Amino acid sequence: MSLHRPLVSIITPTYNRADFIGEAVESVLVQSYPDFELLIVDDGSEDNTSEVLGPYLNDSRIKLFRQENQGQSVARNLALAEAKGEFICFLDSDNYWPKQKLEQQVRLFEAHPETDVLYGDNVIIDENGREISRKNISRYSGRIAHQMIKDNCVAMNTTMARRKCFDEMGGMSGKRRVADDYDLWLRLSAKYIFRYEPEYWAWYRVMEDQISSDKTRRFRVNEEIIRDFRRDYPDALSIKEFDRGFAHFHLRKGRYLGSAGRKAEGIKEIGKAIRYAPLEYTVWRSFFAVLLK
């Protein structure tokens, strides 16, 4: 690594995660790369989060902010406004990192200066910290808007991004309580170069309320996000690429509805996919798969 050691700003919003936030903070403090600031935003916690964090505040690299409960996006934007680093990372308060995460990523930015956003894979763990899976979805490098419009492939807690991305295109939109990270990375994909590395850069904790989350609502929000993207960044992709992305979205939603026993709704969604991409083989294959289920 060169003599230049850029400051990395780490943003951690938290709400009633006293049982886990200590592990998140410890994973930052043991990083092999010491030039960081950890900006924690307590989003109106009602548990003993303040008591847990108290001893850590003796480290000058850790700063704690408090706000009334307004959600993760508002908390992240507060921290972004305070961040002084050349690079930005996000670490949720119930997750944690391997100790080489920051050092590896700073080295990769140095080796690949064309990169704007760097990310990797998650190790999925349960509420008690037991490993569930290391299987991740397909991820991509380069100009990835044509992939992002199909689905979010960027794992939030594994990322490191140049500060300029947020200075130029803003932070979290705050429009929705769900999938705001997808909105962020999709917008950034309109302009910046992403680099995926097959490294496990975060342990991602799946809570019980996440497992039972409303997927129908998530599909609705994701559709709003991709429609906003097409309206706001019409030059990010060709018309054909936008149509393929929308077709893929409706395919995923149709297959999900079909598997959930909502066959008529699933066929209706795949019908939308057919209108976007009538010559795509996968569209018709999915149509008959749901029809004959």
Coordinates of C-alpha atoms in Angstrom, one line a residue:
M1 CA 0.0 0.0 0.0
S2 CA 1.2 3.5 -0.8
L3 CA 2.1 6.1 1.9
H4 CA -1.3 7.7 1.3
R5 CA -3.8 6.2 3.7
P6 CA -7.2 7.6 2.9
L7 CA -9.7 8.1 5.7
V8 CA -12.7 5.7 5.6
S9 CA -16.0 6.8 7.0
I10 CA -18.1 3.9 8.3
I11 CA -21.9 4.6 8.8
T12 CA -23.9 2.6 11.3
P13 CA -27.5 3.4 11.9
T14 CA -29.1 1.6 14.9
Y15 CA -32.5 1.1 16.5
N16 CA -33.0 -1.2 19.5
R17 CA -30.0 -3.4 18.6
A18 CA -28.3 -3.3 22.0
D19 CA -27.8 -7.1 21.8
F20 CA -25.8 -6.9 18.6
I21 CA -24.2 -3.5 18.2
G22 CA -21.2 -4.3 20.4
E23 CA -20.2 -7.0 18.0
A24 CA -20.5 -4.7 15.1
V25 CA -18.4 -2.0 16.8
E26 CA -15.8 -4.6 17.9
S27 CA -15.4 -5.8 14.3
V28 CA -14.5 -2.2 13.3
L29 CA -12.1 -1.7 16.1
V30 CA -10.1 -4.8 15.2
Q31 CA -9.7 -3.8 11.6
S32 CA -6.1 -4.1 10.3
Y33 CA -6.6 -0.8 8.6
P34 CA -6.8 1.9 11.4
D35 CA -7.6 5.1 9.4
F36 CA -11.3 5.2 9.8
E37 CA -14.1 7.1 11.6
L38 CA -17.2 5.2 12.8
L39 CA -20.3 7.3 12.7
I40 CA -23.1 5.7 14.7
V41 CA -26.6 7.2 14.5
D42 CA -29.0 6.1 17.3
D43 CA -32.4 6.3 15.6
G44 CA -34.4 6.8 18.8
S45 CA -33.5 3.5 20.5
E46 CA -35.6 2.6 23.6
D47 CA -33.4 -0.2 24.9
N48 CA -29.9 0.1 26.5
T49 CA -28.0 0.9 23.4
S50 CA -26.5 4.0 25.0
E51 CA -25.1 2.0 27.9
V52 CA -23.6 -0.6 25.5
L53 CA -21.9 2.1 23.3
G54 CA -20.7 4.3 26.3
P55 CA -17.3 2.6 26.8
Y56 CA -16.5 2.7 23.0
L57 CA -16.8 6.5 22.9
N58 CA -13.4 6.9 24.5
D59 CA -12.0 6.1 21.1
S60 CA -11.8 9.4 19.2
R61 CA -12.5 7.6 15.9
I62 CA -16.0 6.8 17.1
K63 CA -18.8 9.5 17.0
L64 CA -22.3 9.0 18.2
F65 CA -25.3 11.0 17.0
R66 CA -28.9 10.7 18.3
Q67 CA -32.2 11.5 16.6
E68 CA -35.8 10.8 17.1
N69 CA -36.9 7.6 15.3
Q70 CA -37.1 8.5 11.6
G71 CA -35.7 5.3 9.9
Q72 CA -32.5 4.0 8.6
S73 CA -32.3 6.3 5.5
V74 CA -32.6 9.5 7.5
A75 CA -30.0 8.2 10.0
R76 CA -27.6 7.2 7.1
N77 CA -28.0 10.7 5.5
L78 CA -27.2 12.4 8.8
A79 CA -24.0 10.4 9.0
L80 CA -23.2 11.1 5.4
A81 CA -23.5 14.8 6.1
E82 CA -20.9 14.5 8.9
A83 CA -18.6 12.1 7.2
K84 CA -15.1 13.3 6.4
G85 CA -13.6 10.2 4.7
E86 CA -12.5 9.8 1.1
F87 CA -14.4 6.5 1.1
I88 CA -17.8 5.5 2.6
C89 CA -18.8 2.1 4.0
F90 CA -22.1 1.0 5.6
L91 CA -22.3 -1.4 8.5
D92 CA -25.7 -2.2 10.0
S93 CA -25.7 -2.6 13.8
D94 CA -26.7 -6.3 13.8
N95 CA -23.9 -7.3 11.3
Y96 CA -20.1 -7.4 11.4
W97 CA -17.0 -7.6 9.3
P98 CA -13.8 -9.7 9.0
K99 CA -10.8 -7.8 10.3
Q100 CA -9.1 -7.5 6.8
K101 CA -12.2 -5.9 5.2
L102 CA -11.1 -2.3 5.0
E103 CA -7.4 -3.0 4.2
Q104 CA -8.3 -5.3 1.4
Q105 CA -10.7 -2.8 -0.1
V106 CA -8.4 0.2 0.1
R107 CA -5.7 -1.9 -1.6
L108 CA -8.1 -2.8 -4.4
F109 CA -9.1 0.8 -4.9
E110 CA -5.4 1.6 -5.2
A111 CA -4.9 -1.2 -7.7
H112 CA -8.0 -0.4 -9.7
P113 CA -8.4 3.4 -9.7
E114 CA -11.2 3.3 -12.3
T115 CA -13.4 1.7 -9.6
D116 CA -16.1 3.8 -7.9
V117 CA -18.0 1.2 -5.9
L118 CA -16.5 -2.0 -4.6
Y119 CA -18.5 -4.9 -3.0
G120 CA -18.5 -8.6 -2.3
D121 CA -20.5 -11.4 -0.7
N122 CA -22.3 -12.0 2.6
V123 CA -22.1 -14.9 5.0
I124 CA -25.7 -15.3 6.1
I125 CA -26.2 -16.0 9.9
D126 CA -29.2 -16.3 12.1
E127 CA -30.2 -14.3 15.1
N128 CA -27.9 -16.3 17.3
G129 CA -24.9 -15.9 15.0
R130 CA -25.1 -19.5 13.6
E131 CA -24.1 -19.7 9.9
I132 CA -27.0 -20.4 7.6
S133 CA -25.4 -20.1 4.1
R134 CA -22.6 -18.7 2.0
K135 CA -24.6 -19.0 -1.2
N136 CA -25.0 -15.5 -2.8
I137 CA -26.8 -14.3 -5.8
S138 CA -25.0 -13.5 -9.1
R139 CA -23.0 -10.3 -8.8
Y140 CA -21.4 -8.1 -11.6
S141 CA -18.6 -5.7 -12.3
G142 CA -18.3 -2.7 -14.6
R143 CA -21.3 -0.7 -15.9
I144 CA -24.0 -2.8 -14.2
A145 CA -27.2 -0.7 -14.6
H146 CA -28.5 -3.3 -17.1
Q147 CA -28.2 -5.9 -14.3
M148 CA -29.3 -3.7 -11.5
I149 CA -32.6 -2.9 -13.1
K150 CA -33.4 -6.6 -13.0
D151 CA -32.6 -7.0 -9.3
N152 CA -30.3 -5.6 -6.6
C153 CA -27.0 -7.5 -6.8
V154 CA -25.1 -5.2 -4.4
A155 CA -24.7 -6.3 -0.8
M156 CA -24.9 -3.1 1.3
N157 CA -22.7 -4.1 4.2
T158 CA -19.9 -5.3 2.0
T159 CA -19.5 -2.0 0.0
M160 CA -16.9 0.7 -0.1
A161 CA -17.6 3.6 -2.3
R162 CA -15.8 6.8 -3.2
R163 CA -17.2 9.9 -1.4
K164 CA -17.6 11.7 -4.7
C165 CA -20.5 9.3 -5.6
F166 CA -22.6 10.7 -2.8
D167 CA -21.4 14.3 -3.3
E168 CA -22.5 14.1 -6.9
M169 CA -25.7 12.0 -6.8
G170 CA -26.9 12.3 -3.2
G171 CA -27.5 9.8 -0.5
M172 CA -30.5 7.7 0.5
S173 CA -33.7 8.9 -1.1
G174 CA -35.8 8.3 2.1
K175 CA -38.9 7.9 0.0
R176 CA -39.6 4.4 1.3
R177 CA -38.9 2.3 4.4
V178 CA -38.1 -0.7 2.2
A179 CA -35.4 -1.3 -0.3
D180 CA -33.8 2.2 -0.1
D181 CA -30.4 0.5 -0.6
Y182 CA -31.6 -0.8 -4.0
D183 CA -32.7 2.7 -4.9
L184 CA -29.2 4.1 -4.0
W185 CA -27.1 1.5 -5.9
L186 CA -29.4 1.6 -8.9
R187 CA -29.0 5.4 -9.1
L188 CA -25.3 5.1 -8.8
S189 CA -25.1 2.5 -11.5
A190 CA -26.3 5.1 -14.0
K191 CA -22.9 6.8 -13.7
Y192 CA -20.3 4.9 -11.9
I193 CA -18.2 1.7 -12.3
F194 CA -18.7 -1.1 -9.9
R195 CA -16.3 -3.9 -9.0
Y196 CA -17.3 -7.2 -7.5
E197 CA -14.8 -9.3 -5.7
P198 CA -15.7 -12.9 -4.6
E199 CA -14.7 -12.1 -0.9
Y200 CA -16.9 -12.6 2.1
W201 CA -16.8 -9.1 3.5
A202 CA -19.7 -9.2 5.9
W203 CA -21.7 -11.5 8.2
Y204 CA -25.3 -10.6 7.5
R205 CA -27.8 -11.4 10.3
V206 CA -31.3 -12.5 9.2
M207 CA -33.8 -11.7 11.9
E208 CA -37.1 -13.5 12.4
D209 CA -39.1 -10.5 11.2
Q210 CA -36.9 -10.3 8.1
I211 CA -37.6 -14.0 7.3
S212 CA -41.3 -13.3 7.4
S213 CA -41.2 -10.0 5.6
D214 CA -43.9 -9.1 3.1
K215 CA -42.5 -10.0 -0.3
T216 CA -45.5 -8.6 -2.1
R217 CA -44.7 -5.2 -0.6
R218 CA -41.1 -5.5 -1.6
F219 CA -42.0 -6.3 -5.2
R220 CA -44.3 -3.2 -5.2
V221 CA -41.6 -1.0 -3.9
N222 CA -39.0 -2.4 -6.3
E223 CA -41.3 -1.7 -9.2
E224 CA -41.7 1.9 -8.0
I225 CA -37.9 2.2 -7.8
I226 CA -37.2 0.9 -11.3
R227 CA -40.0 3.1 -12.8
D228 CA -38.4 6.1 -11.1
F229 CA -35.0 5.2 -12.5
R230 CA -36.3 4.9 -16.0
R231 CA -38.0 8.3 -15.7
D232 CA -35.0 10.1 -14.0
Y233 CA -32.1 8.4 -15.9
P234 CA -33.5 7.7 -19.4
D235 CA -30.0 7.7 -20.9
A236 CA -28.6 5.2 -18.5
L237 CA -29.7 2.3 -20.7
S238 CA -31.1 1.7 -24.2
I239 CA -34.8 1.2 -24.6
K240 CA -34.2 -2.5 -25.2
E241 CA -32.2 -2.8 -22.0
F242 CA -34.9 -1.1 -20.0
D243 CA -37.5 -3.4 -21.5
R244 CA -35.5 -6.5 -20.7
G245 CA -35.0 -5.3 -17.2
F246 CA -38.7 -4.7 -16.7
A247 CA -39.5 -8.1 -18.2
H248 CA -37.1 -9.8 -15.8
F249 CA -38.7 -8.0 -12.9
H250 CA -42.2 -9.1 -13.8
L251 CA -40.9 -12.7 -14.4
R252 CA -39.5 -12.8 -10.9
K253 CA -42.7 -11.5 -9.4
G254 CA -44.8 -13.8 -11.5
R255 CA -42.8 -16.9 -10.5
Y256 CA -43.0 -15.9 -6.8
L257 CA -46.8 -15.4 -7.0
G258 CA -47.2 -18.8 -8.8
S259 CA -45.1 -20.5 -6.1
A260 CA -47.2 -18.9 -3.4
G261 CA -50.4 -20.4 -4.9
R262 CA -51.5 -17.2 -6.5
K263 CA -51.5 -18.6 -10.0
A264 CA -53.8 -16.1 -11.7
E265 CA -51.8 -13.1 -10.4
G266 CA -48.6 -14.8 -11.4
I267 CA -49.8 -15.4 -15.0
K268 CA -50.9 -11.7 -15.1
E269 CA -47.4 -10.6 -14.2
I270 CA -45.7 -12.8 -16.8
G271 CA -48.2 -11.4 -19.3
K272 CA -46.6 -8.0 -18.5
A273 CA -43.1 -9.5 -19.1
I274 CA -44.3 -10.8 -22.5
R275 CA -45.3 -7.3 -23.5
Y276 CA -41.8 -6.0 -22.7
A277 CA -39.9 -8.9 -24.3
P278 CA -42.2 -11.0 -26.5
L279 CA -39.3 -12.8 -28.2
E280 CA -37.4 -13.9 -25.1
Y281 CA -37.4 -17.7 -24.6
T282 CA -37.2 -17.4 -20.8
V283 CA -40.4 -15.3 -20.7
W284 CA -42.4 -18.0 -22.4
R285 CA -40.8 -20.8 -20.4
S286 CA -41.8 -19.1 -17.2
F287 CA -45.3 -18.5 -18.5
F288 CA -45.9 -22.2 -19.2
A289 CA -44.2 -23.2 -15.9
V290 CA -46.6 -21.1 -13.9
L291 CA -49.6 -22.0 -16.1
L292 CA -49.0 -25.7 -15.7
K293 CA -48.0 -25.6 -12.0

